[in-house]
């Protein structure tokens, strides 16, 4: 009998905790997936092998400000760097911002600068509108 009461209590608490989730944002109520999105760049050397770069920076040309989208010098995958994520999606406009990303190959000291267009803002997630996803150093 005691076990049935415990099971009944657990079921009641579980059902009571179910509710429709709707995020309220400055853009109004939205129903979005709970997926976490990010936009990144893969850097490779001249033979196509992933490399850790120096002086990685992200600059929003549209709003004229330096962005800090991720943890500096922390690679989840060798050579992959996060340019934008849902953590900083409000740094970007809904229509998309022009972004300048630069990095230096530590072996050759060559610096590559690429242009991206990234949207965020009132969209549910950040997204790459245009620009490369891989940068190969010479």
PDB file of C-alpha atoms in Angstrom:
ATOM      1  CA  UNK A   1       0.000   0.000   0.000  1.00  0.00           C
ATOM      2  CA  UNK A   2       2.831   2.386   0.919  1.00  0.00           C
ATOM      3  CA  UNK A   3       4.579   1.665  -2.428  1.00  0.00           C
ATOM      4  CA  UNK A   4       1.372   2.450  -4.334  1.00  0.00           C
ATOM      5  CA  UNK A   5       1.117   5.833  -2.599  1.00  0.00           C
ATOM      6  CA  UNK A   6       4.715   6.659  -3.492  1.00  0.00           C
ATOM      7  CA  UNK A   7       4.138   5.681  -7.137  1.00  0.00           C
ATOM      8  CA  UNK A   8       0.898   7.684  -7.220  1.00  0.00           C
ATOM      9  CA  UNK A   9       2.709  10.714  -5.756  1.00  0.00           C
ATOM     10  CA  UNK A  10       5.509  10.467  -8.333  1.00  0.00           C
ATOM     11  CA  UNK A  11       3.018  10.188 -11.200  1.00  0.00           C
ATOM     12  CA  UNK A  12       1.025  13.178  -9.875  1.00  0.00           C
ATOM     13  CA  UNK A  13       4.162  15.317  -9.549  1.00  0.00           C
ATOM     14  CA  UNK A  14       5.316  14.291 -13.043  1.00  0.00           C
ATOM     15  CA  UNK A  15       1.994  15.184 -14.622  1.00  0.00           C
ATOM     16  CA  UNK A  16       1.770  18.453 -12.736  1.00  0.00           C
ATOM     17  CA  UNK A  17       5.187  19.488 -14.015  1.00  0.00           C
ATOM     18  CA  UNK A  18       4.176  19.069 -17.663  1.00  0.00           C
ATOM     19  CA  UNK A  19       3.321  22.362 -19.263  1.00  0.00           C
ATOM     20  CA  UNK A  20       3.540  24.000 -22.631  1.00  0.00           C
ATOM     21  CA  UNK A  21       6.719  26.036 -22.806  1.00  0.00           C
ATOM     22  CA  UNK A  22       6.706  29.302 -24.638  1.00  0.00           C
ATOM     23  CA  UNK A  23       9.685  31.626 -24.481  1.00  0.00           C
ATOM     24  CA  UNK A  24       9.034  35.311 -24.081  1.00  0.00           C
ATOM     25  CA  UNK A  25      11.614  37.429 -25.818  1.00  0.00           C
ATOM     26  CA  UNK A  26      11.914  41.114 -26.690  1.00  0.00           C
ATOM     27  CA  UNK A  27      10.511  40.013 -30.051  1.00  0.00           C
ATOM     28  CA  UNK A  28       7.286  38.695 -28.548  1.00  0.00           C
ATOM     29  CA  UNK A  29       6.282  35.159 -27.633  1.00  0.00           C
ATOM     30  CA  UNK A  30       7.937  32.467 -29.722  1.00  0.00           C
ATOM     31  CA  UNK A  31       7.775  28.724 -29.882  1.00  0.00           C
ATOM     32  CA  UNK A  32      11.235  27.419 -30.747  1.00  0.00           C
ATOM     33  CA  UNK A  33      13.026  24.123 -30.528  1.00  0.00           C
ATOM     34  CA  UNK A  34      15.310  23.502 -27.579  1.00  0.00           C
ATOM     35  CA  UNK A  35      18.166  22.703 -29.936  1.00  0.00           C
ATOM     36  CA  UNK A  36      21.300  24.758 -29.455  1.00  0.00           C
ATOM     37  CA  UNK A  37      22.662  26.230 -32.685  1.00  0.00           C
ATOM     38  CA  UNK A  38      26.046  27.639 -33.515  1.00  0.00           C
ATOM     39  CA  UNK A  39      27.927  28.871 -36.572  1.00  0.00           C
ATOM     40  CA  UNK A  40      31.595  28.065 -36.852  1.00  0.00           C
ATOM     41  CA  UNK A  41      34.651  28.025 -39.071  1.00  0.00           C
ATOM     42  CA  UNK A  42      37.037  25.143 -39.746  1.00  0.00           C
ATOM     43  CA  UNK A  43      40.666  26.206 -40.247  1.00  0.00           C
ATOM     44  CA  UNK A  44      43.084  23.960 -42.140  1.00  0.00           C
ATOM     45  CA  UNK A  45      46.691  24.158 -43.252  1.00  0.00           C
ATOM     46  CA  UNK A  46      47.733  23.924 -46.901  1.00  0.00           C
ATOM     47  CA  UNK A  47      47.413  20.120 -46.816  1.00  0.00           C
ATOM     48  CA  UNK A  48      43.871  20.209 -45.410  1.00  0.00           C
ATOM     49  CA  UNK A  49      44.757  19.190 -41.835  1.00  0.00           C
ATOM     50  CA  UNK A  50      42.951  21.066 -39.042  1.00  0.00           C
ATOM     51  CA  UNK A  51      45.053  23.622 -37.183  1.00  0.00           C
ATOM     52  CA  UNK A  52      44.771  25.728 -34.056  1.00  0.00           C
ATOM     53  CA  UNK A  53      44.983  29.374 -35.100  1.00  0.00           C
ATOM     54  CA  UNK A  54      46.208  32.494 -33.333  1.00  0.00           C
ATOM     55  CA  UNK A  55      44.504  35.888 -33.027  1.00  0.00           C
ATOM     56  CA  UNK A  56      41.007  34.577 -33.803  1.00  0.00           C
ATOM     57  CA  UNK A  57      38.597  37.517 -33.798  1.00  0.00           C
ATOM     58  CA  UNK A  58      34.991  38.214 -34.759  1.00  0.00           C
ATOM     59  CA  UNK A  59      33.911  41.743 -35.673  1.00  0.00           C
ATOM     60  CA  UNK A  60      30.360  42.817 -36.517  1.00  0.00           C
ATOM     61  CA  UNK A  61      30.752  45.317 -39.358  1.00  0.00           C
ATOM     62  CA  UNK A  62      27.048  46.175 -39.325  1.00  0.00           C
ATOM     63  CA  UNK A  63      26.985  47.287 -35.691  1.00  0.00           C
ATOM     64  CA  UNK A  64      30.693  48.227 -35.564  1.00  0.00           C
ATOM     65  CA  UNK A  65      31.534  46.154 -32.493  1.00  0.00           C
ATOM     66  CA  UNK A  66      33.890  43.370 -31.493  1.00  0.00           C
ATOM     67  CA  UNK A  67      32.108  40.118 -30.565  1.00  0.00           C
ATOM     68  CA  UNK A  68      33.213  37.392 -28.189  1.00  0.00           C
ATOM     69  CA  UNK A  69      31.092  34.376 -29.160  1.00  0.00           C
ATOM     70  CA  UNK A  70      32.926  31.590 -27.395  1.00  0.00           C
ATOM     71  CA  UNK A  71      35.559  30.668 -24.896  1.00  0.00           C
ATOM     72  CA  UNK A  72      38.933  31.847 -26.248  1.00  0.00           C
ATOM     73  CA  UNK A  73      41.520  29.166 -27.031  1.00  0.00           C
ATOM     74  CA  UNK A  74      39.107  26.335 -26.322  1.00  0.00           C
ATOM     75  CA  UNK A  75      38.585  23.888 -29.160  1.00  0.00           C
ATOM     76  CA  UNK A  76      35.827  21.294 -29.123  1.00  0.00           C
ATOM     77  CA  UNK A  77      37.245  19.969 -32.368  1.00  0.00           C
ATOM     78  CA  UNK A  78      40.758  20.797 -33.546  1.00  0.00           C
ATOM     79  CA  UNK A  79      40.583  23.704 -35.978  1.00  0.00           C
ATOM     80  CA  UNK A  80      36.912  24.539 -35.359  1.00  0.00           C
ATOM     81  CA  UNK A  81      36.063  27.957 -33.951  1.00  0.00           C
ATOM     82  CA  UNK A  82      32.623  29.252 -32.998  1.00  0.00           C
ATOM     83  CA  UNK A  83      31.682  32.534 -34.645  1.00  0.00           C
ATOM     84  CA  UNK A  84      28.126  32.807 -33.279  1.00  0.00           C
ATOM     85  CA  UNK A  85      25.881  30.745 -31.041  1.00  0.00           C
ATOM     86  CA  UNK A  86      22.455  30.930 -29.502  1.00  0.00           C
ATOM     87  CA  UNK A  87      24.192  32.298 -26.399  1.00  0.00           C
ATOM     88  CA  UNK A  88      24.848  35.558 -28.250  1.00  0.00           C
ATOM     89  CA  UNK A  89      22.113  35.549 -30.914  1.00  0.00           C
ATOM     90  CA  UNK A  90      20.831  38.943 -29.758  1.00  0.00           C
ATOM     91  CA  UNK A  91      24.169  40.429 -30.890  1.00  0.00           C
ATOM     92  CA  UNK A  92      22.925  39.848 -34.462  1.00  0.00           C
ATOM     93  CA  UNK A  93      19.967  41.333 -36.286  1.00  0.00           C
ATOM     94  CA  UNK A  94      17.046  39.225 -37.467  1.00  0.00           C
ATOM     95  CA  UNK A  95      17.839  40.040 -41.120  1.00  0.00           C
ATOM     96  CA  UNK A  96      21.546  39.280 -40.696  1.00  0.00           C
ATOM     97  CA  UNK A  97      24.736  41.209 -40.002  1.00  0.00           C
ATOM     98  CA  UNK A  98      27.971  41.419 -41.954  1.00  0.00           C
ATOM     99  CA  UNK A  99      30.699  39.763 -39.910  1.00  0.00           C
ATOM    100  CA  UNK A 100      34.453  39.891 -40.432  1.00  0.00           C
ATOM    101  CA  UNK A 101      36.377  36.913 -39.009  1.00  0.00           C
ATOM    102  CA  UNK A 102      40.157  36.851 -38.919  1.00  0.00           C
ATOM    103  CA  UNK A 103      42.748  34.322 -37.770  1.00  0.00           C
ATOM    104  CA  UNK A 104      46.474  33.720 -38.161  1.00  0.00           C
ATOM    105  CA  UNK A 105      48.257  30.469 -39.008  1.00  0.00           C
ATOM    106  CA  UNK A 106      50.931  30.130 -36.287  1.00  0.00           C
ATOM    107  CA  UNK A 107      53.285  28.183 -38.598  1.00  0.00           C
ATOM    108  CA  UNK A 108      53.347  30.744 -41.425  1.00  0.00           C
ATOM    109  CA  UNK A 109      52.044  33.922 -39.729  1.00  0.00           C
ATOM    110  CA  UNK A 110      49.605  34.276 -42.617  1.00  0.00           C
ATOM    111  CA  UNK A 111      46.368  36.021 -41.640  1.00  0.00           C
ATOM    112  CA  UNK A 112      43.099  35.251 -43.397  1.00  0.00           C
ATOM    113  CA  UNK A 113      40.059  37.496 -43.181  1.00  0.00           C
ATOM    114  CA  UNK A 114      36.678  36.216 -44.326  1.00  0.00           C
ATOM    115  CA  UNK A 115      33.256  37.814 -44.529  1.00  0.00           C
ATOM    116  CA  UNK A 116      30.102  36.115 -43.298  1.00  0.00           C
ATOM    117  CA  UNK A 117      26.504  37.135 -42.945  1.00  0.00           C
ATOM    118  CA  UNK A 118      24.883  35.784 -39.787  1.00  0.00           C
ATOM    119  CA  UNK A 119      21.329  36.200 -38.545  1.00  0.00           C
ATOM    120  CA  UNK A 120      20.037  36.001 -34.998  1.00  0.00           C
ATOM    121  CA  UNK A 121      17.883  38.497 -33.168  1.00  0.00           C
ATOM    122  CA  UNK A 122      14.213  37.515 -33.299  1.00  0.00           C
ATOM    123  CA  UNK A 123      14.953  34.259 -35.099  1.00  0.00           C
ATOM    124  CA  UNK A 124      14.849  31.155 -32.926  1.00  0.00           C
ATOM    125  CA  UNK A 125      18.509  30.367 -33.618  1.00  0.00           C
ATOM    126  CA  UNK A 126      21.627  31.893 -35.146  1.00  0.00           C
ATOM    127  CA  UNK A 127      22.242  30.914 -38.763  1.00  0.00           C
ATOM    128  CA  UNK A 128      24.831  31.436 -41.477  1.00  0.00           C
ATOM    129  CA  UNK A 129      23.244  33.282 -44.388  1.00  0.00           C
ATOM    130  CA  UNK A 130      26.395  33.423 -46.494  1.00  0.00           C
ATOM    131  CA  UNK A 131      30.119  32.849 -46.296  1.00  0.00           C
ATOM    132  CA  UNK A 132      32.502  29.903 -46.175  1.00  0.00           C
ATOM    133  CA  UNK A 133      32.548  27.269 -43.480  1.00  0.00           C
ATOM    134  CA  UNK A 134      36.186  26.246 -44.103  1.00  0.00           C
ATOM    135  CA  UNK A 135      39.281  28.434 -44.429  1.00  0.00           C
ATOM    136  CA  UNK A 136      42.424  26.903 -45.901  1.00  0.00           C
ATOM    137  CA  UNK A 137      45.741  28.636 -45.333  1.00  0.00           C
ATOM    138  CA  UNK A 138      48.281  28.669 -48.188  1.00  0.00           C
TER     139      UNK A 138
END
